[in-house]
GROMACS .gro file of C-alpha atoms in nm:
model
  252
    1CYS     CA    1  11.068  14.494  11.376
    2MET     CA    2  11.285  14.654  11.112
    3SER     CA    3  11.345  14.547  10.754
    4HIS     CA    4  11.558  14.661  10.465
    5LYS     CA    5  11.476  14.602  10.101
    6GLN     CA    6  11.661  14.711   9.789
    7SER     CA    7  11.744  14.626   9.429
    8LEU     CA    8  12.079  14.455   9.386
    9ARG     CA    9  12.282  14.453   9.065
   10LEU     CA   10  12.503  14.146   9.039
   11PRO     CA   11  12.811  14.129   8.813
   12SER     CA   12  12.791  13.919   8.499
   13SER     CA   13  13.033  13.665   8.648
   14SER     CA   14  12.794  13.578   8.931
   15SER     CA   15  12.642  13.230   8.921
   16LEU     CA   16  12.306  13.382   9.017
   17VAL     CA   17  12.277  13.565   8.685
   18THR     CA   18  12.075  13.347   8.451
   19ARG     CA   19  11.945  13.577   8.173
   20ARG     CA   20  12.152  13.583   7.854
   21ASP     CA   21  12.183  13.858   7.594
   22ARG     CA   22  12.016  13.722   7.281
   23SER     CA   23  12.250  13.919   7.056
   24ASP     CA   24  12.557  13.747   7.204
   25PRO     CA   25  12.502  13.407   7.372
   26PHE     CA   26  12.846  13.424   7.537
   27LEU     CA   27  12.776  13.744   7.734
   28LEU     CA   28  12.584  13.760   8.060
   29PRO     CA   29  12.479  14.121   8.121
   30PRO     CA   30  12.402  14.247   8.473
   31VAL     CA   31  12.053  14.158   8.591
   32GLN     CA   32  11.856  14.328   8.865
   33HIS     CA   33  11.772  14.115   9.166
   34GLU     CA   34  11.573  14.206   9.476
   35ASP     CA   35  11.716  14.133   9.818
   36LEU     CA   36  11.542  14.148  10.154
   37GLU     CA   37  11.708  14.194  10.491
   38VAL     CA   38  11.507  14.157  10.812
   39VAL     CA   39  11.605  14.242  11.167
   40ALA     CA   40  11.340  14.150  11.424
   41CYS     CA   41  11.327  14.096  11.797
   42SER     CA   42  11.093  14.020  12.083
   43PRO     CA   43  11.154  13.964  12.456
   44ALA     CA   44  11.209  13.594  12.389
   45ASN     CA   45  11.335  13.577  12.029
   46GLU     CA   46  11.560  13.756  11.784
   47MET     CA   47  11.615  13.725  11.410
   48ASP     CA   48  11.855  13.862  11.150
   49MET     CA   49  11.817  13.709  10.802
   50MET     CA   50  11.868  13.780  10.433
   51ALA     CA   51  11.673  13.666  10.126
   52LEU     CA   52  11.738  13.705   9.754
   53ASP     CA   53  11.447  13.703   9.508
   54GLY     CA   54  11.227  13.550   9.775
   55GLU     CA   55  11.474  13.273   9.868
   56HIS     CA   56  11.633  13.251  10.212
   57VAL     CA   57  12.014  13.277  10.173
   58TRP     CA   58  12.162  13.363  10.516
   59HIS     CA   59  12.064  13.401  10.880
   60ALA     CA   60  12.228  13.453  11.216
   61ASP     CA   61  12.211  13.157  11.455
   62PHE     CA   62  12.225  13.329  11.794
   63ILE     CA   63  12.221  12.997  11.980
   64GLN     CA   64  12.529  12.860  11.800
   65GLY     CA   65  12.686  13.205  11.776
   66LYS     CA   66  12.752  13.205  11.401
   67GLY     CA   67  12.608  13.293  11.061
   68VAL     CA   68  12.450  13.018  10.850
   69VAL     CA   69  12.453  13.018  10.469
   70THR     CA   70  12.148  12.834  10.336
   71MET     CA   71  12.219  12.858   9.962
   72PRO     CA   72  12.289  12.526   9.784
   73HIS     CA   73  12.652  12.416   9.814
   74PHE     CA   74  12.686  12.366   9.437
   75LEU     CA   75  12.632  12.739   9.370
   76VAL     CA   76  12.922  12.982   9.377
   77HIS     CA   77  12.780  13.218   9.637
   78PRO     CA   78  12.927  13.519   9.819
   79ASP     CA   79  13.072  13.499  10.167
   80PHE     CA   80  12.924  13.706  10.448
   81PRO     CA   81  13.229  13.831  10.642
   82GLY     CA   82  13.141  14.024  10.955
   83PHE     CA   83  12.767  13.975  10.910
   84TYR     CA   84  12.718  13.783  11.234
   85GLU     CA   85  12.903  14.045  11.439
   86ARG     CA   86  12.688  14.313  11.277
   87ALA     CA   87  12.376  14.106  11.354
   88GLU     CA   88  12.465  14.096  11.725
   89LYS     CA   89  12.496  14.474  11.737
   90ARG     CA   90  12.170  14.524  11.551
   91GLU     CA   91  11.984  14.285  11.782
   92LYS     CA   92  12.104  14.481  12.085
   93PHE     CA   93  11.986  14.801  11.920
   94CYS     CA   94  11.653  14.636  11.835
   95LYS     CA   95  11.591  14.518  12.190
   96ASP     CA   96  11.689  14.853  12.340
   97ASN     CA   97  11.436  15.023  12.114
   98LEU     CA   98  11.180  14.753  12.189
   99LYS     CA   99  11.197  14.837  12.559
  100THR     CA  100  11.139  15.204  12.481
  101LEU     CA  101  10.849  15.127  12.248
  102ARG     CA  102  10.683  14.902  12.504
  103LEU     CA  103  10.698  15.180  12.760
  104GLU     CA  104  10.557  15.437  12.518
  105MET     CA  105  10.290  15.200  12.378
  106LYS     CA  106  10.198  15.008  12.693
  107ASP     CA  107   9.825  15.061  12.639
  108ILE     CA  108   9.833  14.962  12.271
  109PRO     CA  109   9.794  14.585  12.215
  110ASP     CA  110  10.041  14.405  11.992
  111PRO     CA  111   9.904  14.310  11.648
  112LEU     CA  112   9.842  13.935  11.637
  113ASP     CA  113   9.775  13.739  11.320
  114PRO     CA  114   9.702  13.366  11.370
  115PRO     CA  115   9.868  13.111  11.142
  116SER     CA  116   9.712  12.878  10.889
  117SER     CA  117   9.867  12.542  10.806
  118LEU     CA  118   9.877  12.269  10.543
  119LEU     CA  119   9.999  11.910  10.591
  120TYR     CA  120  10.096  11.697  10.291
  121PRO     CA  121  10.359  11.444  10.177
  122ALA     CA  122  10.646  11.582   9.971
  123HIS     CA  123  10.625  11.289   9.728
  124HIS     CA  124  10.353  11.052   9.612
  125ALA     CA  125  10.291  10.816   9.904
  126VAL     CA  126  10.384  10.455   9.830
  127LEU     CA  127  10.331  10.189  10.095
  128GLY     CA  128  10.658  10.085  10.261
  129GLU     CA  129  10.872  10.363  10.106
  130LYS     CA  130  11.047  10.662  10.266
  131ASN     CA  131  10.881  11.000  10.234
  132VAL     CA  132  10.867  11.344  10.397
  133LEU     CA  133  10.564  11.508  10.557
  134VAL     CA  134  10.556  11.886  10.510
  135CYS     CA  135  10.377  12.112  10.756
  136HIS     CA  136  10.352  12.453  10.586
  137VAL     CA  137  10.263  12.733  10.830
  138SER     CA  138  10.194  13.083  10.698
  139GLY     CA  139  10.016  13.414  10.757
  140PHE     CA  140  10.122  13.464  11.119
  141CYS     CA  141  10.269  13.761  11.302
  142PRO     CA  142  10.473  13.799  11.513
  143ALA     CA  143  10.722  13.517  11.459
  144PRO     CA  144  10.797  13.240  11.540
  145VAL     CA  145  10.557  12.947  11.579
  146GLN     CA  146  10.610  12.624  11.772
  147VAL     CA  147  10.555  12.303  11.577
  148SER     CA  148  10.520  11.953  11.724
  149TRP     CA  149  10.460  11.614  11.558
  150MET     CA  150  10.258  11.313  11.672
  151LYS     CA  151  10.245  10.957  11.537
  152ASN     CA  152   9.951  10.742  11.647
  153GLY     CA  153   9.900  10.969  11.947
  154GLN     CA  154  10.266  10.960  12.058
  155GLU     CA  155  10.498  11.260  12.034
  156VAL     CA  156  10.772  11.233  11.771
  157THR     CA  157  11.108  11.354  11.905
  158SER     CA  158  11.343  11.284  11.611
  159GLY     CA  159  11.349  11.312  11.232
  160SER     CA  160  11.185  11.656  11.216
  161SER     CA  161  11.318  12.002  11.124
  162LEU     CA  162  11.187  12.359  11.130
  163THR     CA  163  11.299  12.651  10.916
  164ILE     CA  164  11.349  13.000  11.050
  165PRO     CA  165  11.058  13.244  10.991
  166LEU     CA  166  11.060  13.384  10.637
  167PRO     CA  167  10.882  13.721  10.594
  168SER     CA  168  10.638  13.781  10.312
  169ARG     CA  169  10.529  14.093  10.128
  170THR     CA  170  10.215  14.109  10.345
  171SER     CA  171  10.422  14.163  10.665
  172SER     CA  172  10.342  13.811  10.783
  173PHE     CA  173  10.572  13.511  10.823
  174THR     CA  174  10.606  13.156  10.694
  175GLN     CA  175  10.775  12.855  10.855
  176ILE     CA  176  10.801  12.499  10.725
  177SER     CA  177  10.850  12.189  10.935
  178ARG     CA  178  10.943  11.853  10.780
  179LEU     CA  179  10.924  11.500  10.918
  180ASP     CA  180  11.098  11.197  10.768
  181PHE     CA  181  10.884  10.884  10.781
  182ILE     CA  182  10.810  10.549  10.616
  183VAL     CA  183  10.462  10.508  10.472
  184GLN     CA  184  10.277  10.237  10.663
  185PHE     CA  185   9.912  10.144  10.650
  186GLY     CA  186   9.721  10.252  10.963
  187ASP     CA  187   9.976  10.512  11.086
  188VAL     CA  188   9.821  10.852  11.164
  189TYR     CA  189  10.048  11.160  11.177
  190SER     CA  190   9.958  11.505  11.305
  191CYS     CA  191  10.127  11.844  11.297
  192SER     CA  192  10.034  12.087  11.577
  193VAL     CA  193  10.114  12.458  11.550
  194ASP     CA  194  10.116  12.686  11.853
  195HIS     CA  195  10.121  13.065  11.837
  196GLN     CA  196  10.031  13.342  12.077
  197ALA     CA  197   9.737  13.445  11.855
  198LEU     CA  198   9.577  13.099  11.895
  199ARG     CA  199   9.358  12.992  12.184
  200LYS     CA  200   9.459  12.633  12.124
  201PRO     CA  201   9.711  12.465  11.892
  202LEU     CA  202   9.615  12.430  11.527
  203THR     CA  203   9.635  12.060  11.434
  204ARG     CA  204   9.631  11.886  11.096
  205THR     CA  205   9.635  11.508  11.046
  206TRP     CA  206   9.748  11.281  10.764
  207GLU     CA  207   9.691  10.909  10.707
  208PHE     CA  208   9.784  10.688  10.415
  209GLN     CA  209   9.474  10.613  10.210
  210VAL     CA  210   9.450  10.316   9.975
  211GLU     CA  211   9.284  10.409   9.649
  212ALA     CA  212   9.024  10.141   9.581
  213PRO     CA  213   9.025  10.024   9.215
  214PRO     CA  214   8.692  10.037   9.031
  215GLY     CA  215   8.484   9.722   9.084
  216PRO     CA  216   8.420   9.476   8.800
  217GLY     CA  217   8.048   9.557   8.801
  218ASP     CA  218   8.079   9.935   8.774
  219GLY     CA  219   8.086   9.945   8.392
  220PRO     CA  220   7.789   9.709   8.321
  221ALA     CA  221   7.582   9.880   8.591
  222VAL     CA  222   7.627  10.214   8.418
  223LEU     CA  223   7.548  10.063   8.079
  224CYS     CA  224   7.240   9.895   8.226
  225ALA     CA  225   7.120  10.226   8.370
  226VAL     CA  226   7.170  10.395   8.033
  227GLY     CA  227   6.981  10.112   7.861
  228VAL     CA  228   6.686  10.149   8.097
  229MET     CA  229   6.678  10.524   8.039
  230VAL     CA  230   6.683  10.479   7.662
  231GLY     CA  231   6.407  10.220   7.694
  232LEU     CA  232   6.191  10.457   7.897
  233LEU     CA  233   6.245  10.736   7.648
  234GLY     CA  234   6.146  10.499   7.367
  235ALA     CA  235   5.827  10.400   7.548
  236ALA     CA  236   5.739  10.766   7.613
  237THR     CA  237   5.795  10.852   7.245
  238GLY     CA  238   5.572  10.566   7.139
  239ALA     CA  239   5.293  10.677   7.370
  240PHE     CA  240   5.323  11.031   7.233
  241PHE     CA  241   5.279  10.915   6.873
  242MET     CA  242   4.990  10.693   6.977
  243VAL     CA  243   4.807  10.985   7.140
  244LYS     CA  244   4.873  11.214   6.843
  245GLY     CA  245   4.748  10.945   6.610
  246MET     CA  246   4.427  10.903   6.800
  247GLN     CA  247   4.371  11.280   6.790
  248LEU     CA  248   4.417  11.287   6.414
  249ILE     CA  249   4.190  10.986   6.346
  250GLY     CA  250   3.928  11.078   6.599
  251PRO     CA  251   3.674  10.842   6.751
  252SER     CA  252   3.530  10.577   6.523
   0.00000   0.00000   0.00000
């Protein structure tokens, strides 16, 4: 696995520059940004991607044979001419070196970090409305993970997506899978994550829960309990004064 990281100075005309000079609101001075470029490979997978300030902006799709820009379409972003061709050459170089490393390090086990996952709806769940379930997988190495979805015990084959692995500063990876669905009472969804560091898939489940409103008797019951407590305290105070009084007066 090889990565390249550097500070990038963007011209003031770039749409990614957002900080203004307070002395002149019409000028946009150059601002330092941090870009990350990752080239990684394994016997079964390969990856060449770029990120800017922690956001994924471009990657090579080796299945489709092209580069993919993932920045929002409404931003004026740079083109990446020749990047895919360069990615192909770098992947060949990576795999050639991988073969050599595996021969030299055949008795050294590969480092394996298992993933952790979270499953939650992207928006507040409202019965009968469209929503998106997010399965956030992080902390794993090497990449990638395999993610599968189930609904009421049946595998879901459509409506889901999976991002490419995004590296973090801790040398681990993150992937996010999303599933479009309609919130229905009684439906149970699960997200299963498989990785070579796991003995069995890591599964999280989600089910729509109806929030029960407070009952009509909750308030009076609390007030009644408080009243009883005050009454007991009053009785105890009275007994205390009675005992003290008897001690002061003494036996007759």
